PDB file of C-alpha atoms in Angstrom:
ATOM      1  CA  UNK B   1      17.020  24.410  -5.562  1.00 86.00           C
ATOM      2  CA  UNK B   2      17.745  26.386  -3.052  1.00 89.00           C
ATOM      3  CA  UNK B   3      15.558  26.362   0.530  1.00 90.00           C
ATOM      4  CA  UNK B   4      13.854  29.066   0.169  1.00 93.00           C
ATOM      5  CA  UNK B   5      12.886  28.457  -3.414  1.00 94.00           C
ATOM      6  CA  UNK B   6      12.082  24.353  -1.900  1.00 93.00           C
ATOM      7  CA  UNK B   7       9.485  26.074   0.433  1.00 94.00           C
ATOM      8  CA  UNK B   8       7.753  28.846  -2.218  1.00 95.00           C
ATOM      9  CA  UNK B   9       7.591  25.671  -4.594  1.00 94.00           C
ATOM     10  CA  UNK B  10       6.132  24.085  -1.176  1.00 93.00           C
ATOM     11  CA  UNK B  11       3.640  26.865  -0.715  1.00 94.00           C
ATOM     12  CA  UNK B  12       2.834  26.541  -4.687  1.00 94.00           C
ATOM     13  CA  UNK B  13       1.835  22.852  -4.348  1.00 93.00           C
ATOM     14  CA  UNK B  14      -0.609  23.482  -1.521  1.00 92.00           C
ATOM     15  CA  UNK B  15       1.885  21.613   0.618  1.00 91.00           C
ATOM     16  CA  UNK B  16       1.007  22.304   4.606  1.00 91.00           C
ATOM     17  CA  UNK B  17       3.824  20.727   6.426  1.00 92.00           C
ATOM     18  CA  UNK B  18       6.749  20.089   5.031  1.00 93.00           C
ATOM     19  CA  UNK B  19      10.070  18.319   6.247  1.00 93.00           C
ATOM     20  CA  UNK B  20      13.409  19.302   3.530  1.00 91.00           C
ATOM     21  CA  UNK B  21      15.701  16.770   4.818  1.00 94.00           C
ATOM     22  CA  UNK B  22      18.565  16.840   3.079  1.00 92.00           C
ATOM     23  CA  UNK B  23      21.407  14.507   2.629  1.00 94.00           C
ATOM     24  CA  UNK B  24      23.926  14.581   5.659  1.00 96.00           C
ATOM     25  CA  UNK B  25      23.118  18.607   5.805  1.00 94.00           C
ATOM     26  CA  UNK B  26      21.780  20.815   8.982  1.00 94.00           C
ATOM     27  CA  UNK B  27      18.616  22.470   7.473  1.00 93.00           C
ATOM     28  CA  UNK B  28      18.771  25.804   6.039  1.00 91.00           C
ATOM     29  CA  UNK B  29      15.490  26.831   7.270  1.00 93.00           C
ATOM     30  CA  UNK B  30      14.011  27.545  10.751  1.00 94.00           C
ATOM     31  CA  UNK B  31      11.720  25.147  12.477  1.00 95.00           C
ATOM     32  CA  UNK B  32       8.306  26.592  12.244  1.00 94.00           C
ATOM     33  CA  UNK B  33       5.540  28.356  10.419  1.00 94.00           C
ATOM     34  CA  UNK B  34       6.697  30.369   7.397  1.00 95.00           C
ATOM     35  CA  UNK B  35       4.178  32.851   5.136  1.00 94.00           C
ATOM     36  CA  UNK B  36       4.788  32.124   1.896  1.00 93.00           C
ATOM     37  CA  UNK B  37       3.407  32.741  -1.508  1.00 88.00           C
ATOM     38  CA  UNK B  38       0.095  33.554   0.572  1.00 90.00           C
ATOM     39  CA  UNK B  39      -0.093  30.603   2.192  1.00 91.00           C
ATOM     40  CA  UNK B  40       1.468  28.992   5.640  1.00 93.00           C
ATOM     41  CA  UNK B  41       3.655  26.456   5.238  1.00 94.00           C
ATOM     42  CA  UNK B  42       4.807  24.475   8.615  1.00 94.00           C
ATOM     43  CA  UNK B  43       9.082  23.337   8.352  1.00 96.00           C
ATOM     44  CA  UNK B  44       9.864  20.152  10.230  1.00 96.00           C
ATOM     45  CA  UNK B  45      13.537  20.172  11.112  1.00 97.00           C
ATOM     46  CA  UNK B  46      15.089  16.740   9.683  1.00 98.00           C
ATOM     47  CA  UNK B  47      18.192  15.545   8.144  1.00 98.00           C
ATOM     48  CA  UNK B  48      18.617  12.232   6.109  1.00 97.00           C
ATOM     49  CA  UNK B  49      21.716  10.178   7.107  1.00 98.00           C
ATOM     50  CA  UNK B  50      23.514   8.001   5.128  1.00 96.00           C
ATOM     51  CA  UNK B  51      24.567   5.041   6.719  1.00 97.00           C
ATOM     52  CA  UNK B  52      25.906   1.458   5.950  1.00 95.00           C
ATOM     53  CA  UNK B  53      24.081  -1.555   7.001  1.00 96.00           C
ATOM     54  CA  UNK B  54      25.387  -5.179   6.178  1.00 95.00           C
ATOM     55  CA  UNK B  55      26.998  -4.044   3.528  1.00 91.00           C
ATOM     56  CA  UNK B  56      24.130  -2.010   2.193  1.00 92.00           C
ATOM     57  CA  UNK B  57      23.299   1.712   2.366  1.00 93.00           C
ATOM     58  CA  UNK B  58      20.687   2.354   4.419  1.00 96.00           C
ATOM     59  CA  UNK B  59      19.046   6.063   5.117  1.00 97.00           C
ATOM     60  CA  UNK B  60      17.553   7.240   8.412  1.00 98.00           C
ATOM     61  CA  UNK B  61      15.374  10.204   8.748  1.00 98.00           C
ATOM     62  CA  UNK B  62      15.811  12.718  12.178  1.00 98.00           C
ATOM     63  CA  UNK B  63      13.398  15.101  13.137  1.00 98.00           C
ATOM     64  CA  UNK B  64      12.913  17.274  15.915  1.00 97.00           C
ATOM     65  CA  UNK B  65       9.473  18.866  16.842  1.00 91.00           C
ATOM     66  CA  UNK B  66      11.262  22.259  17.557  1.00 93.00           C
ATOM     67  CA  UNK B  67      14.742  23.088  16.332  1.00 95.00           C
ATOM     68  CA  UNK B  68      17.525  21.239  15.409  1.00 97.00           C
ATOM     69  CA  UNK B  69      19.914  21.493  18.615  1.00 97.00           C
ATOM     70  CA  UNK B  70      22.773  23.292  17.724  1.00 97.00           C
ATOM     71  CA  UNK B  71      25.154  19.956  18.936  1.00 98.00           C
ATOM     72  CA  UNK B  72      23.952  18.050  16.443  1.00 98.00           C
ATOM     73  CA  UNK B  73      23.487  20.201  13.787  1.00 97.00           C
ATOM     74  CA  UNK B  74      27.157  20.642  14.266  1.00 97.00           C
ATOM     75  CA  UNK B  75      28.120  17.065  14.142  1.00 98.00           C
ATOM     76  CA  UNK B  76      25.398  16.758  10.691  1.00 97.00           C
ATOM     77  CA  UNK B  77      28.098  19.534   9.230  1.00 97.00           C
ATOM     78  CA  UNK B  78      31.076  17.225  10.431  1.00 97.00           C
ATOM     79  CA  UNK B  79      29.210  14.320   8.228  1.00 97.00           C
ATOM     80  CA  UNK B  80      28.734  16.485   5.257  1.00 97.00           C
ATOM     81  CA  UNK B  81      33.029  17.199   5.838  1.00 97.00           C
ATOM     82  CA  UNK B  82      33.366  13.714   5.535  1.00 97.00           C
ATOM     83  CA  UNK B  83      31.249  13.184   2.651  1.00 97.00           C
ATOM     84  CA  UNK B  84      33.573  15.614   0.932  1.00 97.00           C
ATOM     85  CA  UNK B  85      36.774  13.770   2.095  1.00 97.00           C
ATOM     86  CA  UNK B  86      34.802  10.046   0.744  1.00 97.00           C
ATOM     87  CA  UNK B  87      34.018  11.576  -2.901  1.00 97.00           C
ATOM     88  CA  UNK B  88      37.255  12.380  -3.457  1.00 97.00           C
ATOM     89  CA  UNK B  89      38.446   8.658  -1.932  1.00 97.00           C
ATOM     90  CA  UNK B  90      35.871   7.148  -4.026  1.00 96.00           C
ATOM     91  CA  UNK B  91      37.620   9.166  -7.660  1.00 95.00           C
ATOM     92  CA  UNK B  92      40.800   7.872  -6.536  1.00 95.00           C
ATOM     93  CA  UNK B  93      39.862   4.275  -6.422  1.00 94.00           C
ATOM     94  CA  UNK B  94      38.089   4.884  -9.570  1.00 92.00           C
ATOM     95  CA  UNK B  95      41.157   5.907 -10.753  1.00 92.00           C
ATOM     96  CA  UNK B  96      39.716   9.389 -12.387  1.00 91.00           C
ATOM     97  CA  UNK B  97      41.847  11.800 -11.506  1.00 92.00           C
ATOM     98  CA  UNK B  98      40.885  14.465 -14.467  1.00 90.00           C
ATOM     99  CA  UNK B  99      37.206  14.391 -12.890  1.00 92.00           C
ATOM    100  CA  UNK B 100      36.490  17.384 -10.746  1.00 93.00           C
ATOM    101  CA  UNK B 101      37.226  16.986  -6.741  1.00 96.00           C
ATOM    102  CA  UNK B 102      34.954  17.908  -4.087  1.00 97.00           C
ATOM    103  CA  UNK B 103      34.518  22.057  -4.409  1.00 96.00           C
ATOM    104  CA  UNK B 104      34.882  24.667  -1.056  1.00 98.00           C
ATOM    105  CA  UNK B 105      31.756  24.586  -0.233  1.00 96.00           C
ATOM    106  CA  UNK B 106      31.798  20.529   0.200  1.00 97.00           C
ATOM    107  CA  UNK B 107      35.033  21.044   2.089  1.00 97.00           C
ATOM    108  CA  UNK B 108      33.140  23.008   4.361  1.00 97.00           C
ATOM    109  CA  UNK B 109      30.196  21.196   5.051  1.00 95.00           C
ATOM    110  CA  UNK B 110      27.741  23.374   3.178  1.00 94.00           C
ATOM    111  CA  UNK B 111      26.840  21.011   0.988  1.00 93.00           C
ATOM    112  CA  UNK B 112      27.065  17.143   0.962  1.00 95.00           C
ATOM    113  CA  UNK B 113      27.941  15.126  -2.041  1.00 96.00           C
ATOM    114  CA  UNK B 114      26.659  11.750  -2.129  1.00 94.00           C
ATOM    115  CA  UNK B 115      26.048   8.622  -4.764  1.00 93.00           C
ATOM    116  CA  UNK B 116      23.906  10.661  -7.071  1.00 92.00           C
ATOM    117  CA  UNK B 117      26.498  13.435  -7.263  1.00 94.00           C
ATOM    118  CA  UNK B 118      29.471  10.825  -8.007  1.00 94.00           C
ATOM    119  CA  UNK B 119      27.143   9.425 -10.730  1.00 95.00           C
ATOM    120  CA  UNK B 120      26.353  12.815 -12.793  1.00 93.00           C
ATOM    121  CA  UNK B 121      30.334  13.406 -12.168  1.00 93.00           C
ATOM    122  CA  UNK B 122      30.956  10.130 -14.465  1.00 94.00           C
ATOM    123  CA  UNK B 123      28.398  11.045 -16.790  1.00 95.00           C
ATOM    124  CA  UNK B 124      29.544  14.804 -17.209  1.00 93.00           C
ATOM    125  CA  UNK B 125      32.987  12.932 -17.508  1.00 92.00           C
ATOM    126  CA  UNK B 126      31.519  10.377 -20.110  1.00 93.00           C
ATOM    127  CA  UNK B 127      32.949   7.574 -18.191  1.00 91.00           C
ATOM    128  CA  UNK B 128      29.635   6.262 -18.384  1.00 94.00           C
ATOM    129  CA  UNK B 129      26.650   6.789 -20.723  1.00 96.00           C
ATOM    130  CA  UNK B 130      23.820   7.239 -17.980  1.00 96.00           C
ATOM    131  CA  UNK B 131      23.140   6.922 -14.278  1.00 94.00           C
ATOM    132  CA  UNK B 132      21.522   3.915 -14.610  1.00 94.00           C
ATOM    133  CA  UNK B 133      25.351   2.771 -16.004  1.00 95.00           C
ATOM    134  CA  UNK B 134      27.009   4.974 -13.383  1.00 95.00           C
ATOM    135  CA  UNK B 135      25.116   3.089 -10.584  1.00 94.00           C
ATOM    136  CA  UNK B 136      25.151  -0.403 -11.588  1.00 93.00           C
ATOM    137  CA  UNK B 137      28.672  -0.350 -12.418  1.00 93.00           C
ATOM    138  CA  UNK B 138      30.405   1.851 -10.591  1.00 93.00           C
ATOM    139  CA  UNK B 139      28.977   3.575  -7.668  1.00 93.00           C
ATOM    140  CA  UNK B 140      25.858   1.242  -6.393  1.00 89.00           C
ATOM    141  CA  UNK B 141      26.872  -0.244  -2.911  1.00 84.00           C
ATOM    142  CA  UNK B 142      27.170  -3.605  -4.626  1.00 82.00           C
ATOM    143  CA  UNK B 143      29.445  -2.612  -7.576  1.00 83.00           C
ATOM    144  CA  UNK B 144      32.341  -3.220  -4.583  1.00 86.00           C
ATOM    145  CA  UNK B 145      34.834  -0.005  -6.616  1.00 90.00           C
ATOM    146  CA  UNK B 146      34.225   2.161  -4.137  1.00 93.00           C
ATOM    147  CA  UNK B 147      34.592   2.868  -0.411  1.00 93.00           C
ATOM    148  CA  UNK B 148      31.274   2.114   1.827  1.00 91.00           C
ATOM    149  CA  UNK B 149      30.392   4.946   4.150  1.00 94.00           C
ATOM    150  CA  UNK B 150      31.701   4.213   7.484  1.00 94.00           C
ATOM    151  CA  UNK B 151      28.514   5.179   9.713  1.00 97.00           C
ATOM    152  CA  UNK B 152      26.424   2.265  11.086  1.00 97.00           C
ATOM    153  CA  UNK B 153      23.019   3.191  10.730  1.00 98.00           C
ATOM    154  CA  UNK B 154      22.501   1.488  14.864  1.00 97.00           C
ATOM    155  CA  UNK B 155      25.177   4.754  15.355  1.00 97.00           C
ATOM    156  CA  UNK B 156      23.070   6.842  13.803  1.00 98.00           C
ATOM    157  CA  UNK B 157      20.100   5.981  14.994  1.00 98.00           C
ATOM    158  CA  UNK B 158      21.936   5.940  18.913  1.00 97.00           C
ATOM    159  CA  UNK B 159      23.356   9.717  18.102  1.00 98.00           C
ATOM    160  CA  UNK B 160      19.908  11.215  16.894  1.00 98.00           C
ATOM    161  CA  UNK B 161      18.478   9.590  19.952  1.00 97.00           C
ATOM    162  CA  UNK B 162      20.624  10.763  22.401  1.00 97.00           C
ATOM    163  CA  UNK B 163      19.681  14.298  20.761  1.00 98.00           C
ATOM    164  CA  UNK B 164      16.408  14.209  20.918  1.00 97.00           C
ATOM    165  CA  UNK B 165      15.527  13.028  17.893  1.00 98.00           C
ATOM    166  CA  UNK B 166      12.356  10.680  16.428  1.00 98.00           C
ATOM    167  CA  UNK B 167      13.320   8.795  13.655  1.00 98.00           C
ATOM    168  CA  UNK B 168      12.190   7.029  10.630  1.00 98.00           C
ATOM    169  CA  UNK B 169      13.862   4.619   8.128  1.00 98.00           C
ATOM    170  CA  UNK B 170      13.719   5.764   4.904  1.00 96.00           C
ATOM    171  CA  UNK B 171      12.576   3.868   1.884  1.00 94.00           C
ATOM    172  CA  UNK B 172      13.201   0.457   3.190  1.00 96.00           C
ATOM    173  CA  UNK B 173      13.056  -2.754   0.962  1.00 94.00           C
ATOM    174  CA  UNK B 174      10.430  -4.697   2.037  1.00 94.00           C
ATOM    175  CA  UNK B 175      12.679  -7.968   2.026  1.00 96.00           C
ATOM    176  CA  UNK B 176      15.485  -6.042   4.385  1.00 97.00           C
ATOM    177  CA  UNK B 177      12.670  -4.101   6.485  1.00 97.00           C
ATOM    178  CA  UNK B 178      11.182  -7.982   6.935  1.00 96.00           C
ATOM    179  CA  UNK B 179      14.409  -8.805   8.293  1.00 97.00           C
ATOM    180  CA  UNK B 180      16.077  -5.999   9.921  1.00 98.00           C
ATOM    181  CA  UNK B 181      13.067  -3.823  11.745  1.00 97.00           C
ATOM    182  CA  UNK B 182      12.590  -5.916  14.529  1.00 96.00           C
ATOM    183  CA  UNK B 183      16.203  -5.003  15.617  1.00 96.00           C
ATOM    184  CA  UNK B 184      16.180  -1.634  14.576  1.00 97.00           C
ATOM    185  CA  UNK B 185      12.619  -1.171  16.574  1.00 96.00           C
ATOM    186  CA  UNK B 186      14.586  -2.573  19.870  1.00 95.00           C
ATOM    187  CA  UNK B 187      17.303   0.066  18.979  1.00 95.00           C
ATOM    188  CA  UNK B 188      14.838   3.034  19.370  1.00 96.00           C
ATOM    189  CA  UNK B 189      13.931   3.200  15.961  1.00 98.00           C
ATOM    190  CA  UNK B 190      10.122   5.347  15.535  1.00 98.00           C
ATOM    191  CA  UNK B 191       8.949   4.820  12.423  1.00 97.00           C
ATOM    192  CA  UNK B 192       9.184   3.534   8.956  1.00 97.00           C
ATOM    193  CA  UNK B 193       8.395   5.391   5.492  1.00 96.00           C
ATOM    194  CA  UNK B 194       5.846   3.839   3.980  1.00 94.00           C
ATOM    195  CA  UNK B 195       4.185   6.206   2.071  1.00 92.00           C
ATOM    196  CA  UNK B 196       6.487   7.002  -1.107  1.00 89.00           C
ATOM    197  CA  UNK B 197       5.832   8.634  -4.197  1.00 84.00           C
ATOM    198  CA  UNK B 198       6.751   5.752  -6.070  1.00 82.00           C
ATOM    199  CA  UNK B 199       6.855   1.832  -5.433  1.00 81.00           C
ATOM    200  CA  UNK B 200       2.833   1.358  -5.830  1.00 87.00           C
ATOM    201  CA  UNK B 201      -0.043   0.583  -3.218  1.00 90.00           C
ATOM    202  CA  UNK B 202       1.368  -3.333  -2.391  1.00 91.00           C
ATOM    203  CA  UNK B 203       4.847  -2.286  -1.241  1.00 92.00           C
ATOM    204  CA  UNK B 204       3.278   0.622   1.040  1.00 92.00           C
ATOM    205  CA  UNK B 205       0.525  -1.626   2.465  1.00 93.00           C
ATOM    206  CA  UNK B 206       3.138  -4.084   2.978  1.00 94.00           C
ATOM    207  CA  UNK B 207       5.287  -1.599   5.551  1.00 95.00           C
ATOM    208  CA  UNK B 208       2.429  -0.385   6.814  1.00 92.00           C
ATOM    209  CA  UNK B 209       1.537  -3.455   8.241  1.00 94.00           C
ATOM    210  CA  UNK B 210       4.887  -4.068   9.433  1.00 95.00           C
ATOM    211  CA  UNK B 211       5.145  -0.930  11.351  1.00 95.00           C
ATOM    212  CA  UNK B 212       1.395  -1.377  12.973  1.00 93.00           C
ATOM    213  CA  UNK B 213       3.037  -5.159  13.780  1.00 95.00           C
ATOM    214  CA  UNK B 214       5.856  -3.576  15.684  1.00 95.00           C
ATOM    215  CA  UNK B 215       4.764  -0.414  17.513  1.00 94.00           C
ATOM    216  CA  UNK B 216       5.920   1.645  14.878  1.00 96.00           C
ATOM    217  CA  UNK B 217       4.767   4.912  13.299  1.00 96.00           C
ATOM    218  CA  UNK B 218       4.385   5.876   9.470  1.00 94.00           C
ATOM    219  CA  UNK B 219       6.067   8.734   7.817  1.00 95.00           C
ATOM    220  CA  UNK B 220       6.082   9.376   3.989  1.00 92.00           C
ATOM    221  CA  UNK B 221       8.069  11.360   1.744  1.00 90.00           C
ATOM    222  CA  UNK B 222       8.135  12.547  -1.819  1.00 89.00           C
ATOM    223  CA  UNK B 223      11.755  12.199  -2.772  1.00 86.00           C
ATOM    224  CA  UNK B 224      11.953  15.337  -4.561  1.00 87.00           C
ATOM    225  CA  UNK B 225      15.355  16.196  -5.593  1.00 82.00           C
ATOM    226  CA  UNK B 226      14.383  19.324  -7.870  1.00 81.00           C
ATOM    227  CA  UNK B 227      15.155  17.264 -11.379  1.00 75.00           C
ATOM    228  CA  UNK B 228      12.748  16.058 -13.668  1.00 75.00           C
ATOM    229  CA  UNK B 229       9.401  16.660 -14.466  1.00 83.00           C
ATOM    230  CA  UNK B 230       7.238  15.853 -11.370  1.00 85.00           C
ATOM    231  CA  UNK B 231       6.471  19.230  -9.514  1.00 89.00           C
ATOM    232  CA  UNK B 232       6.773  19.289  -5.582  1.00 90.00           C
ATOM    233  CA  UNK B 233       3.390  18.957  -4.294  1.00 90.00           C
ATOM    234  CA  UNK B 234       2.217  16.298  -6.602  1.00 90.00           C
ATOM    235  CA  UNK B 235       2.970  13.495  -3.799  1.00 89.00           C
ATOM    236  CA  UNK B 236       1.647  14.424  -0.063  1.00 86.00           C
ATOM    237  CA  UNK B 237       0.671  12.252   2.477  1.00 86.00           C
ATOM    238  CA  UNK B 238      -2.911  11.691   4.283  1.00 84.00           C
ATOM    239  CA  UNK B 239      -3.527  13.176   7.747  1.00 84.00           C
ATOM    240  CA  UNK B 240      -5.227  10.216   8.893  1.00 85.00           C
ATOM    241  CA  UNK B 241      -2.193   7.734   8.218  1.00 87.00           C
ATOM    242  CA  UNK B 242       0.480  10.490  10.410  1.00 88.00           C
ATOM    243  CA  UNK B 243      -1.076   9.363  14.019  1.00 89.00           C
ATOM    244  CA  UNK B 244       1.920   9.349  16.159  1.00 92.00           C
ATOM    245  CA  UNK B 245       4.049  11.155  13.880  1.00 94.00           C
ATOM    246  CA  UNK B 246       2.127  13.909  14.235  1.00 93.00           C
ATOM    247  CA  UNK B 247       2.008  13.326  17.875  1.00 93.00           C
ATOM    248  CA  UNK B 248       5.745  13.133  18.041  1.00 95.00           C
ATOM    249  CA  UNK B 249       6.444  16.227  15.684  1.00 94.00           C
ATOM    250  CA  UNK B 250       3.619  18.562  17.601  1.00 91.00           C
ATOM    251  CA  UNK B 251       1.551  18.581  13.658  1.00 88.00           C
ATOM    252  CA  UNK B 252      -1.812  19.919  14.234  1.00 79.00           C
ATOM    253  CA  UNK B 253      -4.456  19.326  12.101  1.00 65.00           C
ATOM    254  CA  UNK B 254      -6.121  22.656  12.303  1.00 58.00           C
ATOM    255  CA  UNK B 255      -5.759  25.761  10.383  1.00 51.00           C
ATOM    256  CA  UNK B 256      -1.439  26.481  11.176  1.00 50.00           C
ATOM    257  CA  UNK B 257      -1.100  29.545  13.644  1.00 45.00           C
ATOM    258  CA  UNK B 258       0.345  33.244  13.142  1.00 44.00           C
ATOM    259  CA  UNK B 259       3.261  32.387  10.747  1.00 46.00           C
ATOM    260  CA  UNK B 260       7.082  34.036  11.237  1.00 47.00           C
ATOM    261  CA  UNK B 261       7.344  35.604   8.732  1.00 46.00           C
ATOM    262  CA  UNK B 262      10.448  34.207   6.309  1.00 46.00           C
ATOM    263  CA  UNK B 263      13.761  36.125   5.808  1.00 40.00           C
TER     264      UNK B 263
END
């Protein structure tokens, strides 16, 4: 979907703050209060980096209670470049050269391929017969047929600081958020996502804990990618479990001010 049609579907859902953090990408839409399909929807700027993490892929969320600053929306493009340059790499050592490269607009950091896209590029190619397949045997970080992302996700998590930003990691295991949050609390990390639309009440009471053990906030997120039949607005998260995220992000918990009004 496009951002504008992510925040009317937003607005639809009875959705009152929302953070679109793509993969790797700058967002599309201003920081702030938007009137929408007569409602007012608040946007959090955020990204969602892609990083590597003893040999795993790990995701950290970046948001900023005002605007993205333009420096590091700027290097966030640079990544998506990148991510262009590594799904091409990654068809090459797959030895697929008849499956379609990265297009213009990944070239120029517009968009940002990532696992999911190399997947449904197999598929459409019928190299393999689902994206279960296309994970588990090809792409997944422990298939070993493809290049790992070279961010660290300590580098990450250094560069957002250094920018201003309050971060959260994203969808942690619990067995690697047992083991690695203590040092990536020390590093500056904010919070963790415990509150998912899918995993089930054990796993989120389980990082909840965790965070509360180490100073840490809780953010949640739906994982909406626009496919399938769950409809954006189905998964939210409670006021009274944001605490210092909403501190952090300036989220009020009264009626949202005087929107601007959308382009």
């Amino acid at each position: 979907c496009a951002p504008e049609e992510v925040l009317k579907l937003a607005a639809q859902g009875g959705l009152d703050v929302i953070a679109l953090s793509d993969h790797d990408l700058a967002p599309r839409l201003s920081a702030g209060v938007h009137a929408v399909e007569g409602r007012h929807v608040r946007v959090i700027a955020a990204v969602e980096l892609s990083t590597m993490h003893q040999g795993t892929e790990q995701h950290l969320l970046v948001y900023f209670p005002d605007q993205m600053p333009d420096g590091y929306a700027q290097w966030c493009t640079q990544r998506a470049v990148w991510r262009a340059q590594w799904f091409d790499a990654c068809l090459d050592a797959l030895d697929l050269p008849d499956v379609p490269r990265a297009d213009a607009a990944a070239r120029a950091g517009q968009r940002c391929l990532t696992r999911v896209h190399l997947a449904r590029a197999l598929v459409n190619a019928q190299v393999a017969t689902n994206m279960d397949q296309a994970f588990r045997e090809w792409v997944g970080t422990h298939s070993g047929r493809i290049p790992p992302l070279e961010l660290g996700f300590h580098e990450a998590l250094r560069t957002a600081k250094d920018a201003g930003g309050w971060t959260a990691w994203a969808h942690p295991a619990p067995a690697q958020a047992d083991a690695w949050v203590s040092g990536f609390a020390k590093s500056g990390l904010d919070a963790l996502e415990a509150w998912r639309a899918a995993g089930g009440k054990h796993r989120r009471d389980g990082l909840h804990r965790l965070a509360v053990r180490h100073g840490m906030a809780i953010t949640g997120g739906s994982d909406w990618h626009g496919t399938g039949p769950r409809r954006l607005g189905s998964f939210s998260v409670p006021w009274r479990v944001l605490g210092a995220t909403a501190r952090a992000l300036n989220i009020d918990s009264e009626p949202l001010a005087a929107p601007q009004i959308s382009s």
